[in-house]
CSV table of C-alpha atoms in Angstrom, one decimal:
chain,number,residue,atom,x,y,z
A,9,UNK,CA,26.4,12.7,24.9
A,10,UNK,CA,25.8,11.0,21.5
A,11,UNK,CA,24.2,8.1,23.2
A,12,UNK,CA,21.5,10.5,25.0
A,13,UNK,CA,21.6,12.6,21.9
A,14,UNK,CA,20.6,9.2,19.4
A,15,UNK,CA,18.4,7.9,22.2
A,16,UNK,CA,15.7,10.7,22.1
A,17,UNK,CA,16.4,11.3,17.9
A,18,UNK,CA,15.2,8.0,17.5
A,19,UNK,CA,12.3,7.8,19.7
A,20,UNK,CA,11.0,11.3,18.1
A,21,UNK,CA,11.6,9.7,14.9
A,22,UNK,CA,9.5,6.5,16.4
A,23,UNK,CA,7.0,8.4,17.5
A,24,UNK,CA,6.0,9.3,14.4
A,25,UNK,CA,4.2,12.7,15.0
A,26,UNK,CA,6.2,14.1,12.6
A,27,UNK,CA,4.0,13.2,9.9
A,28,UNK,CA,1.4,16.0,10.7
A,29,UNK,CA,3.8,18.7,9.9
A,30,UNK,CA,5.4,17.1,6.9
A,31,UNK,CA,1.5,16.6,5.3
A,32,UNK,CA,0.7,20.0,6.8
A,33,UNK,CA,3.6,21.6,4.5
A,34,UNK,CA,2.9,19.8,1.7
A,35,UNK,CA,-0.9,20.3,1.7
A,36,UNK,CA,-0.2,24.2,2.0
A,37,UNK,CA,1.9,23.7,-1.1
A,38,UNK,CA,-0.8,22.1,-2.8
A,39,UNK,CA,-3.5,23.9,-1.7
A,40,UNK,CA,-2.0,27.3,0.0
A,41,UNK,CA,-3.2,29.1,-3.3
A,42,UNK,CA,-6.9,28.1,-2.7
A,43,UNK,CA,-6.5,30.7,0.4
A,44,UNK,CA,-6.5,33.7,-1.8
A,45,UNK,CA,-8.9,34.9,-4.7
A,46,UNK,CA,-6.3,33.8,-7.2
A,47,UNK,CA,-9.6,33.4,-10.2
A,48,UNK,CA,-9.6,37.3,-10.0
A,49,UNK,CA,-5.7,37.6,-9.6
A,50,UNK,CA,-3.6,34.3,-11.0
A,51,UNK,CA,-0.5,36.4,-10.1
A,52,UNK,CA,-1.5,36.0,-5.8
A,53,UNK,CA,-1.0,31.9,-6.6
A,54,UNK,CA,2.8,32.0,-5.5
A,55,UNK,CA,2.2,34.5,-3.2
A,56,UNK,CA,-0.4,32.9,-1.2
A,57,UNK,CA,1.2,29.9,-1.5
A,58,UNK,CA,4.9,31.2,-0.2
A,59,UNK,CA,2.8,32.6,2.4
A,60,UNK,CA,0.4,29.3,3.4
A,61,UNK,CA,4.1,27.2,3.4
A,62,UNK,CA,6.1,29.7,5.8
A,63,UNK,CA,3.1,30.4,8.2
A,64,UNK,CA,2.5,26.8,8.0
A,65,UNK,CA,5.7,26.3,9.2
A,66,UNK,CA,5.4,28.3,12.1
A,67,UNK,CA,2.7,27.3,13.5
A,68,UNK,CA,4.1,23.6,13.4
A,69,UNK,CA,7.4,25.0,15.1
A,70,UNK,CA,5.7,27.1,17.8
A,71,UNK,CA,3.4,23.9,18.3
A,72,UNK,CA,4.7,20.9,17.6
A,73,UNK,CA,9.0,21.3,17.8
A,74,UNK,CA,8.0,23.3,21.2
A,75,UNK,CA,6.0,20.2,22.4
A,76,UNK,CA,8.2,17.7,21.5
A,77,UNK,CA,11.1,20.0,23.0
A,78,UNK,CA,8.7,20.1,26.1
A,79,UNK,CA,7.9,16.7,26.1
A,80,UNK,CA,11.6,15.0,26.1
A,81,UNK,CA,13.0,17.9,28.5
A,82,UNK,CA,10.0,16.8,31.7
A,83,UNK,CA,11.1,13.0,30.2
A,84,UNK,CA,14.1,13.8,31.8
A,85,UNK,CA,12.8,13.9,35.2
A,86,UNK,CA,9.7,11.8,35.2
A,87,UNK,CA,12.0,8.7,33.8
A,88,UNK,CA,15.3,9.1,36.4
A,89,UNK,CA,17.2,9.1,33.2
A,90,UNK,CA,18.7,12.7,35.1
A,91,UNK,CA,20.5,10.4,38.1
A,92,UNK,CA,20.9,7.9,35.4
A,93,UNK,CA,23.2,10.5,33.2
A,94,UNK,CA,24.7,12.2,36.2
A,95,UNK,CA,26.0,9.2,37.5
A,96,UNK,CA,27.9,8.3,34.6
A,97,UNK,CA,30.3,11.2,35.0
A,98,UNK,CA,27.8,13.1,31.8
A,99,UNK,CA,28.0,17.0,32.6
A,100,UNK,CA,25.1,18.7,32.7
A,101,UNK,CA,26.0,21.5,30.0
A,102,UNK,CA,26.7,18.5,27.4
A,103,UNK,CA,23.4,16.6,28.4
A,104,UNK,CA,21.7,20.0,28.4
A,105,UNK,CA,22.9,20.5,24.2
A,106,UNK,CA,22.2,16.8,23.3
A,107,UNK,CA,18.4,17.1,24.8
A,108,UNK,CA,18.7,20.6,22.9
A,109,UNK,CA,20.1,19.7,19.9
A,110,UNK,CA,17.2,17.6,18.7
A,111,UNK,CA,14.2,20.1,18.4
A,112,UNK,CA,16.9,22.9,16.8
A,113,UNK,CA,17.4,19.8,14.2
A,114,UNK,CA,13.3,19.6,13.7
A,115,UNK,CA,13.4,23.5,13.2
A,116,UNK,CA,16.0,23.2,10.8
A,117,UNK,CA,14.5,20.4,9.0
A,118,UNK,CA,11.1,22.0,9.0
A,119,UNK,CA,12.5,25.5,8.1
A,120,UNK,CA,14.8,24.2,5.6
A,121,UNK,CA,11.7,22.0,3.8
A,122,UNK,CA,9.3,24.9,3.8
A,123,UNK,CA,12.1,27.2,2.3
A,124,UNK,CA,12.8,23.9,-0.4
A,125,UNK,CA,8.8,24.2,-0.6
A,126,UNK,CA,8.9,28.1,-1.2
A,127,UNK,CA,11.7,27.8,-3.9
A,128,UNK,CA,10.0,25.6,-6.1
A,129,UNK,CA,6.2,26.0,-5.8
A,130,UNK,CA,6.1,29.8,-4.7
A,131,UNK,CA,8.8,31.6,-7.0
A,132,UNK,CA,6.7,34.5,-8.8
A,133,UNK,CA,7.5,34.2,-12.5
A,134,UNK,CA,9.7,37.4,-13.2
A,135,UNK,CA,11.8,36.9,-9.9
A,136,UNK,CA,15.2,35.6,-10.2
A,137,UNK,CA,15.6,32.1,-8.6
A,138,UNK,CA,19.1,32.9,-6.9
A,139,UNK,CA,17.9,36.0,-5.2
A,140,UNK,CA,14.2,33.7,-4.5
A,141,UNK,CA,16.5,30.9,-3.3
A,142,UNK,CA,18.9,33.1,-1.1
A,143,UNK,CA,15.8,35.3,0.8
A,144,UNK,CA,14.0,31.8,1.5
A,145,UNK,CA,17.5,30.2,3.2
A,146,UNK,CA,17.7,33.9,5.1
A,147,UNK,CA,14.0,33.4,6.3
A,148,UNK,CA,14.7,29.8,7.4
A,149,UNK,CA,18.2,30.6,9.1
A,150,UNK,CA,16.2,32.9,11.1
A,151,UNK,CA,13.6,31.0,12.2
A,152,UNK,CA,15.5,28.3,13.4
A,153,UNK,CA,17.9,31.1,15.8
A,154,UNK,CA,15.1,32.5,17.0
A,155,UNK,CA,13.0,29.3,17.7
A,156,UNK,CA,16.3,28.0,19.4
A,157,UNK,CA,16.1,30.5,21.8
A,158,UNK,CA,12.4,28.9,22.9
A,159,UNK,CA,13.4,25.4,23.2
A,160,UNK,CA,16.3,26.4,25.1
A,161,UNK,CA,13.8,28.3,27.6
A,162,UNK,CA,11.3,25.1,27.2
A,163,UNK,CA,14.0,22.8,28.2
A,164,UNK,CA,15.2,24.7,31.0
A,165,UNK,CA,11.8,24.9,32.2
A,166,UNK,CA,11.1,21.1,32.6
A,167,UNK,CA,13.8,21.1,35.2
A,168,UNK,CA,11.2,22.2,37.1
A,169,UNK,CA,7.9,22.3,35.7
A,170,UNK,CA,5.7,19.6,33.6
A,171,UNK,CA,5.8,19.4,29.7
A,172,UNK,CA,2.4,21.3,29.7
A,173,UNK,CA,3.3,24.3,31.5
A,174,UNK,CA,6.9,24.9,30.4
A,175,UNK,CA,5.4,24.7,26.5
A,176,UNK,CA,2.8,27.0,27.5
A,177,UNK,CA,5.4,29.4,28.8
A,178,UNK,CA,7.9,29.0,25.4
A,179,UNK,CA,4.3,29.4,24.0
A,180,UNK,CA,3.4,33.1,25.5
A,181,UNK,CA,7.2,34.2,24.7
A,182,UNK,CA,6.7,33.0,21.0
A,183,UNK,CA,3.5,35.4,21.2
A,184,UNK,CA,5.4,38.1,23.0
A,185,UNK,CA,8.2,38.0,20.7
A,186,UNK,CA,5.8,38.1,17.7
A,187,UNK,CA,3.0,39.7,18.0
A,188,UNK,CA,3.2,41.5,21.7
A,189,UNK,CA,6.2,43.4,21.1
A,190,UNK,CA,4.3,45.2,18.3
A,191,UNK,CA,1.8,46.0,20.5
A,192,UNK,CA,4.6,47.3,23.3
A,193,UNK,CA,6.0,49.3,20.2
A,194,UNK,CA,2.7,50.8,19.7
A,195,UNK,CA,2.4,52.0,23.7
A,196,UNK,CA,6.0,53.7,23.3
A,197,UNK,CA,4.7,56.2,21.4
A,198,UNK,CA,1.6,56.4,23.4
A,199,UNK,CA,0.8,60.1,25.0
A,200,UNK,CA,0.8,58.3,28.7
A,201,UNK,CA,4.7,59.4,29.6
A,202,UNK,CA,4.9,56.9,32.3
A,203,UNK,CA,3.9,54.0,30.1
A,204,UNK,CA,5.7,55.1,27.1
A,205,UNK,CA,8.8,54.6,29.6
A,206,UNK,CA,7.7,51.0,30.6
A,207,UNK,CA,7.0,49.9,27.5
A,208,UNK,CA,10.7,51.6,25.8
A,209,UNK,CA,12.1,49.4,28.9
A,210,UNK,CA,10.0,46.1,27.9
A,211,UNK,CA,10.5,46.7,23.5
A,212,UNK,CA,14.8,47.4,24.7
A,213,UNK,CA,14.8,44.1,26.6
A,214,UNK,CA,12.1,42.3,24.7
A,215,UNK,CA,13.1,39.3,22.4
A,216,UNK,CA,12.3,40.5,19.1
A,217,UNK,CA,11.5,37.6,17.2
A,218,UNK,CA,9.2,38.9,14.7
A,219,UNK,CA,12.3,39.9,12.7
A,220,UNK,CA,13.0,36.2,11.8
A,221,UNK,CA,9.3,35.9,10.3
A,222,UNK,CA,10.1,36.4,7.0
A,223,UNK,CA,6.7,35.8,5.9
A,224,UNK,CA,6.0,39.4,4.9
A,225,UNK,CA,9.3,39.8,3.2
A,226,UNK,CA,8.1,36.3,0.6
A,227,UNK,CA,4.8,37.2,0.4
A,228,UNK,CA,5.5,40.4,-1.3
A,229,UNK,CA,8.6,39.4,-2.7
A,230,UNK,CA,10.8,42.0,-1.3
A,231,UNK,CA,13.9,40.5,-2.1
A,232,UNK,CA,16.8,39.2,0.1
A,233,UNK,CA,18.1,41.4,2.8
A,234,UNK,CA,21.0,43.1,2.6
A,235,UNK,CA,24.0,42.0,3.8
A,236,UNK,CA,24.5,44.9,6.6
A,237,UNK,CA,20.6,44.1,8.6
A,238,UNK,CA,21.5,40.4,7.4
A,239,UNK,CA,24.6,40.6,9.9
A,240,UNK,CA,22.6,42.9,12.3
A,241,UNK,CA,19.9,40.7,12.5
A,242,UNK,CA,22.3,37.4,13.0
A,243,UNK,CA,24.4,39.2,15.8
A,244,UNK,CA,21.4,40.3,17.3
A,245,UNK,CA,19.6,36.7,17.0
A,246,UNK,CA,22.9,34.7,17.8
A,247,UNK,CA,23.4,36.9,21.2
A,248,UNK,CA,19.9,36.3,22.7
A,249,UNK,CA,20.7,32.8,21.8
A,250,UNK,CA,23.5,33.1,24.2
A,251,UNK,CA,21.8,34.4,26.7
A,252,UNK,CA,18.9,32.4,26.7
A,253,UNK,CA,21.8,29.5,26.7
A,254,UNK,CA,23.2,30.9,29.8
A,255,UNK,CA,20.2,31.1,31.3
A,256,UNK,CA,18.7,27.7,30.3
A,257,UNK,CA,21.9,26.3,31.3
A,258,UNK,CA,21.6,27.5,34.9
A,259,UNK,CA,17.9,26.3,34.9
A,260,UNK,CA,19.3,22.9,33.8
A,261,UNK,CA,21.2,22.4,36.5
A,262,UNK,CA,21.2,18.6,38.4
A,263,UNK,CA,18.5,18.5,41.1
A,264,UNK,CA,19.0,15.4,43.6
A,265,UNK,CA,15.1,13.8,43.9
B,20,UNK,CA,25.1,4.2,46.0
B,21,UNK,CA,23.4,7.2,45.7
B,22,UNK,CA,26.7,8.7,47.2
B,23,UNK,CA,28.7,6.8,45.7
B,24,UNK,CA,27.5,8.1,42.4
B,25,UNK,CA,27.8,11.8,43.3
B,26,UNK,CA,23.7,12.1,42.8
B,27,UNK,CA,23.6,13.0,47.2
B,28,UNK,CA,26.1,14.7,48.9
B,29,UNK,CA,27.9,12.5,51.8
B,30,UNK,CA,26.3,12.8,55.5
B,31,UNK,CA,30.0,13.9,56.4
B,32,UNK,CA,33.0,13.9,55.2
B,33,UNK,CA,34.3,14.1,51.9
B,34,UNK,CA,34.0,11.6,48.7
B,35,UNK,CA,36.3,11.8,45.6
B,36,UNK,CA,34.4,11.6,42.9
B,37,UNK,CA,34.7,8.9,40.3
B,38,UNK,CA,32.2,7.8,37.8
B,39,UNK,CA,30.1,5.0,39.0
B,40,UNK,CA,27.2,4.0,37.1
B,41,UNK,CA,23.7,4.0,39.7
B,42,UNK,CA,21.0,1.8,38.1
B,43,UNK,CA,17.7,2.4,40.0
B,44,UNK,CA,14.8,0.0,39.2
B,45,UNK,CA,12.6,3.7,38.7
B,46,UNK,CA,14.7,4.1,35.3
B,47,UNK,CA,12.7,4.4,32.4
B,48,UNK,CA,13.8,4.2,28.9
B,49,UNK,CA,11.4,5.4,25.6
B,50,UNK,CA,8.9,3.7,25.8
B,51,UNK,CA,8.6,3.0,21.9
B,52,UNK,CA,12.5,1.6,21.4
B,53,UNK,CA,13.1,-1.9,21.3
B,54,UNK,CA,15.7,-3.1,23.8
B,55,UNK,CA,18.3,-3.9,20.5
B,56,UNK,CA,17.8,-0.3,19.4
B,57,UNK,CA,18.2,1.0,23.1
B,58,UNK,CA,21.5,-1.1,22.9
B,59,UNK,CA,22.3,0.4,19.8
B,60,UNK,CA,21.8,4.0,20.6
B,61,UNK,CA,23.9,3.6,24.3
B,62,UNK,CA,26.8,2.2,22.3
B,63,UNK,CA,27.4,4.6,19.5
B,64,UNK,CA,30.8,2.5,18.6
B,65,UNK,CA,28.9,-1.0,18.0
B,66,UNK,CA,31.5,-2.3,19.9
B,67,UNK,CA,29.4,-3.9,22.9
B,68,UNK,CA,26.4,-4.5,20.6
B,69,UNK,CA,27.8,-8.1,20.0
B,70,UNK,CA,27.5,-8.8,23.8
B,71,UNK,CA,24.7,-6.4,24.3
B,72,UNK,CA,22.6,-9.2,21.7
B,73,UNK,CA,24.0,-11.9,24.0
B,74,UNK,CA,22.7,-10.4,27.4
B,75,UNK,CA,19.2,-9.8,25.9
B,76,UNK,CA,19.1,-13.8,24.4
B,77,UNK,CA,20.5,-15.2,27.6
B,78,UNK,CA,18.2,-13.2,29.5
B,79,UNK,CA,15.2,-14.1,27.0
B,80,UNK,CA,14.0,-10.3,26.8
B,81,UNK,CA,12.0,-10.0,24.1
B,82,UNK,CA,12.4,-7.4,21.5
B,83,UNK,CA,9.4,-5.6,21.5
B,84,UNK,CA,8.7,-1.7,22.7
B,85,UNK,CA,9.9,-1.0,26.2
B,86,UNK,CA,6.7,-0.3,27.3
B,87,UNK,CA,5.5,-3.2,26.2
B,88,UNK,CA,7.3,-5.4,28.2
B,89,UNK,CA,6.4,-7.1,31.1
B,90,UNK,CA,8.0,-5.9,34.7
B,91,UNK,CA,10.6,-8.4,34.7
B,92,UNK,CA,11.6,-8.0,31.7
B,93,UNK,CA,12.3,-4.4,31.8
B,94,UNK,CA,14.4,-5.0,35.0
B,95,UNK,CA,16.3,-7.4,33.1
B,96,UNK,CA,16.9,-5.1,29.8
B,97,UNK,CA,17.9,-2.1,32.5
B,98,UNK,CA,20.6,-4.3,33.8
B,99,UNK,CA,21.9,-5.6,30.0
B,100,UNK,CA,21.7,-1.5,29.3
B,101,UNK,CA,23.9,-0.8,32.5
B,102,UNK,CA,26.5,-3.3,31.1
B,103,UNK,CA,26.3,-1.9,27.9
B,104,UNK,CA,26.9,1.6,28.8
B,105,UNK,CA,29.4,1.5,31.1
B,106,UNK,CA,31.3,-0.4,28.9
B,107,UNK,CA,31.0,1.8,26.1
B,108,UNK,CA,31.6,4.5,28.6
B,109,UNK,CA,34.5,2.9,30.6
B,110,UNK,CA,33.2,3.0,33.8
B,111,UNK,CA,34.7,0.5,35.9
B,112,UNK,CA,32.3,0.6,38.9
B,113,UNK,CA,28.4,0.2,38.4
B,114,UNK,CA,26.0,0.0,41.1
B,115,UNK,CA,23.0,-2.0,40.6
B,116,UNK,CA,20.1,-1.2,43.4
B,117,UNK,CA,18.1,-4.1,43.8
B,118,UNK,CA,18.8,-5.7,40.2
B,119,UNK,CA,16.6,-9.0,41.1
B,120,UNK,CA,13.1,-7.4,41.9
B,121,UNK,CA,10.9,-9.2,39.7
B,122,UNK,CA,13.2,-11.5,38.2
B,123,UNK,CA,12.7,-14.8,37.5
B,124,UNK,CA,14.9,-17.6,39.1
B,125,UNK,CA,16.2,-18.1,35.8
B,126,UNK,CA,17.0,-14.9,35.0
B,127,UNK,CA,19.3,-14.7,38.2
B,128,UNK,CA,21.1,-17.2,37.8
B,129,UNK,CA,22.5,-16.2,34.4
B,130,UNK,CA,23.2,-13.0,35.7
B,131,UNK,CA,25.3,-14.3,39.1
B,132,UNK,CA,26.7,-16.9,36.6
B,133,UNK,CA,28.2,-14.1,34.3
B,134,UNK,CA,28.5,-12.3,37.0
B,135,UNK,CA,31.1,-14.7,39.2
B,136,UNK,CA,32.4,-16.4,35.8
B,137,UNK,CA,33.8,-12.7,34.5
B,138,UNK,CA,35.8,-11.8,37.4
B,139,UNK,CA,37.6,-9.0,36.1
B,140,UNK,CA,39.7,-7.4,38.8
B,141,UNK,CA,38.8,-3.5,36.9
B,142,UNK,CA,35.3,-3.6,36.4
B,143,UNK,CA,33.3,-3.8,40.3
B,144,UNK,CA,29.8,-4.6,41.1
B,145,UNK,CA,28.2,-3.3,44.0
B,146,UNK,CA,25.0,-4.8,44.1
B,147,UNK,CA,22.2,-4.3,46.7
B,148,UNK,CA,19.6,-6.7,47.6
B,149,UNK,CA,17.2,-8.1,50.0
B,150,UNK,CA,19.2,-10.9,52.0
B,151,UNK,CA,16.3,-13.1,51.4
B,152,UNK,CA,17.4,-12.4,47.4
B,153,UNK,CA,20.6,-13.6,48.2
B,154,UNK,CA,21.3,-16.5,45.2
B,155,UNK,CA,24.4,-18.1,45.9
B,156,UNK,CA,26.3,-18.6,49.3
B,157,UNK,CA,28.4,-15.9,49.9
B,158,UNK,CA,32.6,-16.9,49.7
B,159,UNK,CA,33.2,-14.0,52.3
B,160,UNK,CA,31.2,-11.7,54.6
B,161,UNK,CA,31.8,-8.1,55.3
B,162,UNK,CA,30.3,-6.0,57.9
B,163,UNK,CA,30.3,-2.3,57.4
B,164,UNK,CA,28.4,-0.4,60.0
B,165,UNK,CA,28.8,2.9,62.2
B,166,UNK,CA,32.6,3.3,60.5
B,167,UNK,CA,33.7,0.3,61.3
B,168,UNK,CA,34.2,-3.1,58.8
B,169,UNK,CA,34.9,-6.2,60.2
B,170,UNK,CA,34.5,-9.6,58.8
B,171,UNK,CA,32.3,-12.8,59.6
B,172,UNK,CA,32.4,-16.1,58.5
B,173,UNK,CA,30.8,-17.1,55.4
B,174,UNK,CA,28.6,-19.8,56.8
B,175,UNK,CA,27.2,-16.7,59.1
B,176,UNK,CA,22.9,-17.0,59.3
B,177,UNK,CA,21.5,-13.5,58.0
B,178,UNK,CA,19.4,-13.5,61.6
B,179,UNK,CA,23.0,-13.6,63.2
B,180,UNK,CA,24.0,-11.1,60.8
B,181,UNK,CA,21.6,-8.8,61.3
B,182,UNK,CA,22.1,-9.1,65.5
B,183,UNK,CA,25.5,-8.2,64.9
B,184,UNK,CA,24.8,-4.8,63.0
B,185,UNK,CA,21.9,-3.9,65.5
B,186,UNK,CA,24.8,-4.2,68.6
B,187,UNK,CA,27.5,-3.4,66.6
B,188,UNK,CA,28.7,-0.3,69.0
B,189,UNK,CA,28.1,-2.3,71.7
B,190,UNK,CA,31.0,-4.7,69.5
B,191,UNK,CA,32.9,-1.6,69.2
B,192,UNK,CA,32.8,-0.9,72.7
């Protein structure tokens, strides 16, 4: 398990792609507060930049951790290294978590940088670093749960299908999750009875990811959240995890050539 | 092999199931490691690495990216990675399906040389090839065919071989 787990680290780390989202974060620190009018308002330059740093982040998670999660997962297959495993007695729940351990460590180290990132270049001046410090490492702990739950279902996929279509399905679930499920919320309250009913079914089941985009929350400084909806939110994010686990883990199983 | 390994399910019967180590010559490694650093990742413990660097000098692999290595030479890193990792992993039985294809005359011999000069009565090597590939002459023959093993003598042609499997139920009759 450590042997297939260091194997793929290190040819991630080889292949050197990480370097576009490591100058991506650190050109949106640098020049995230060009995005805003900040010559008629100086106080929007830690704002825009909080906010060029985290949706910076995203997008290089949705894209590139999903790709590269995509990418080792139809390795898998395409290179034999599946018989190879199997054969030596490695089950398939501990190969599945050392193929899936590697994109949730990307997340985390990409999350974790843009929050560093946030701390120091996008604090507003009259906000206290602690509670700055504490709502940036809530922001990243959610984005990597919720993003774990997409390579999981990435992964999973490339048990059957090639890298490019299993990342273009974690792809349309990262847009469901963020954007879609707004739109579903919308149609709930929508005077067509039988949609409204569809759409209550599709928002109850739906994986709401948007609530790990904490992107809002720093841009407008809204503090930290609560400890309550803090423990809500990780119950919540933790259990789809699980599921999505269960699932993936089931998708994942050995398939003889 | 394939069986043996647990990646097929037996024709009939039942198999217990024991880790053997199945080495296909379709195995690809990434494509950007070095043969060292594959070495380095299958044996997290450094404890093979030491013999892991031996295989790859005797073998002369050079260390360059997998993919940039010729045929051969990836044939011969698969089989140093196969040694290396069922070491590390204590598996005693490895399966090597055709581990000559594309290797060089000198590249065999090492291998059969460490191969019959480390007899070790834990580790076994089951090892298929093309009888033509055959590179040393063989200290015993055994026929297994239609459920039944039986044994010829050493000095036994392949032609004759092969004429005894094709009319082997006639041998059992």
């Amino acid at each position: 398990m450590r042997a297939i787990f260091l194997i793929h680290l290190k040819q991630v780390i080889r292949d050197k792609d990480w370097v576009y989202p490591v100058f991506l974060l650190l050109l949106c620190a640098l020049l995230g507060q060009y995005l805003a009018p900040t010559d008629d308002d100086p106080t929007l330059v830690f704002a825009t930049r909080t906010q060029a740093i985290w949706l910076g982040a995203w997008a290089c998670s949705i894209f590139w951790v999903s790709f590269v999660a995509a990418r080792l997962g139809s390795m898998q297959r395409q290179s034999h290294l599946r018989g190879f495993w199997k054969s030596l007695g490695v089950r398939d729940r501990d190969y599945f978590f050392a193929v899936f351990a590697i994109p949730n460590l990307l997340n985390a180290g990409l999350f974790l940088s843009a929050a560093f990132l946030s701390i120091f270049t996008g604090k507003q001046l009259d906000t206290p670093l602690g509670d700055w410090a504490l709502v940036n490492l809530q922001a990243a702990f959610f984005a990597v749960l919720a993003q774990a739950v997409i390579s999981a279902v990435i992964l999973a996929l490339t048990n059957y299908l090639d890298a490019s279509p299993s990342f273009a399905c974690g792809f349309l679930l990262n847009l469901y999750g963020m954007y879609g499920i707004e739109i579903v919320d919308l149609a709930r309250s929508g005077s067509n009875r039988s949609a409204a009913v569809v759409s209550d079914l599709l928002w109850t089941l739906g994986p709401h990811l948007h609530f790990a985009d904490f992107t809002s929350r720093l841009t407008f400084s809204w503090g930290a959240l609560p400890l309550t909806p803090f423990l809500n939110v990780s119950v919540y994010f933790c259990g789809i995890l699980l599921l999505g686990s269960i699932l993936a883990l089931r998708l994942w199983k050995y398939r003889p050539e | 092999m394939k069986t043996l390994a647990g990646l097929i399910p037996p024709l009939a019967g039942k198999l217990d199931r024991i880790p053997v180590l199945y080495l296909s010559d379709d195995v690809d490694f990434p494509a950007r490691l070095t043969p060292r650093e594959i070495v380095q990742c299958l044996d997290p413990g450094a404890h093979f690495r030491a013999l892991g660097t031996e295989l790859l000098a005797g073998l002369e692999v050079e260390n360059k990216r997998y993919s940039l290595l010729s045929k051969g030479n990836r044939q011969k890193a698969r089989v140093v990675f196969a040694e290396i990792i069922s070491r590390a992993r204590k598996i005693y039985f490895l399966g090597l399906d055709e581990p000559f294809a594309g290797l060089d005359f000198q590249a065999r011999d090492y291998l059969v040389s460490r191969w019959l000069g480390n007899v070790n009565r834990e580790r076994h090597l089951l090892v298929s090839m093309h009888p033509s590939e055959i590179p040393v002459a063989p200290s015993q023959i055994l026929l297994v065919s239609d459920g039944k093993i039986w044994t010829v003598p050493p000095t036994t042609s392949w032609s004759e071989i092969r004429t005894l499997l094709q009319t082997s139920e006639l041998i059992s009759v």
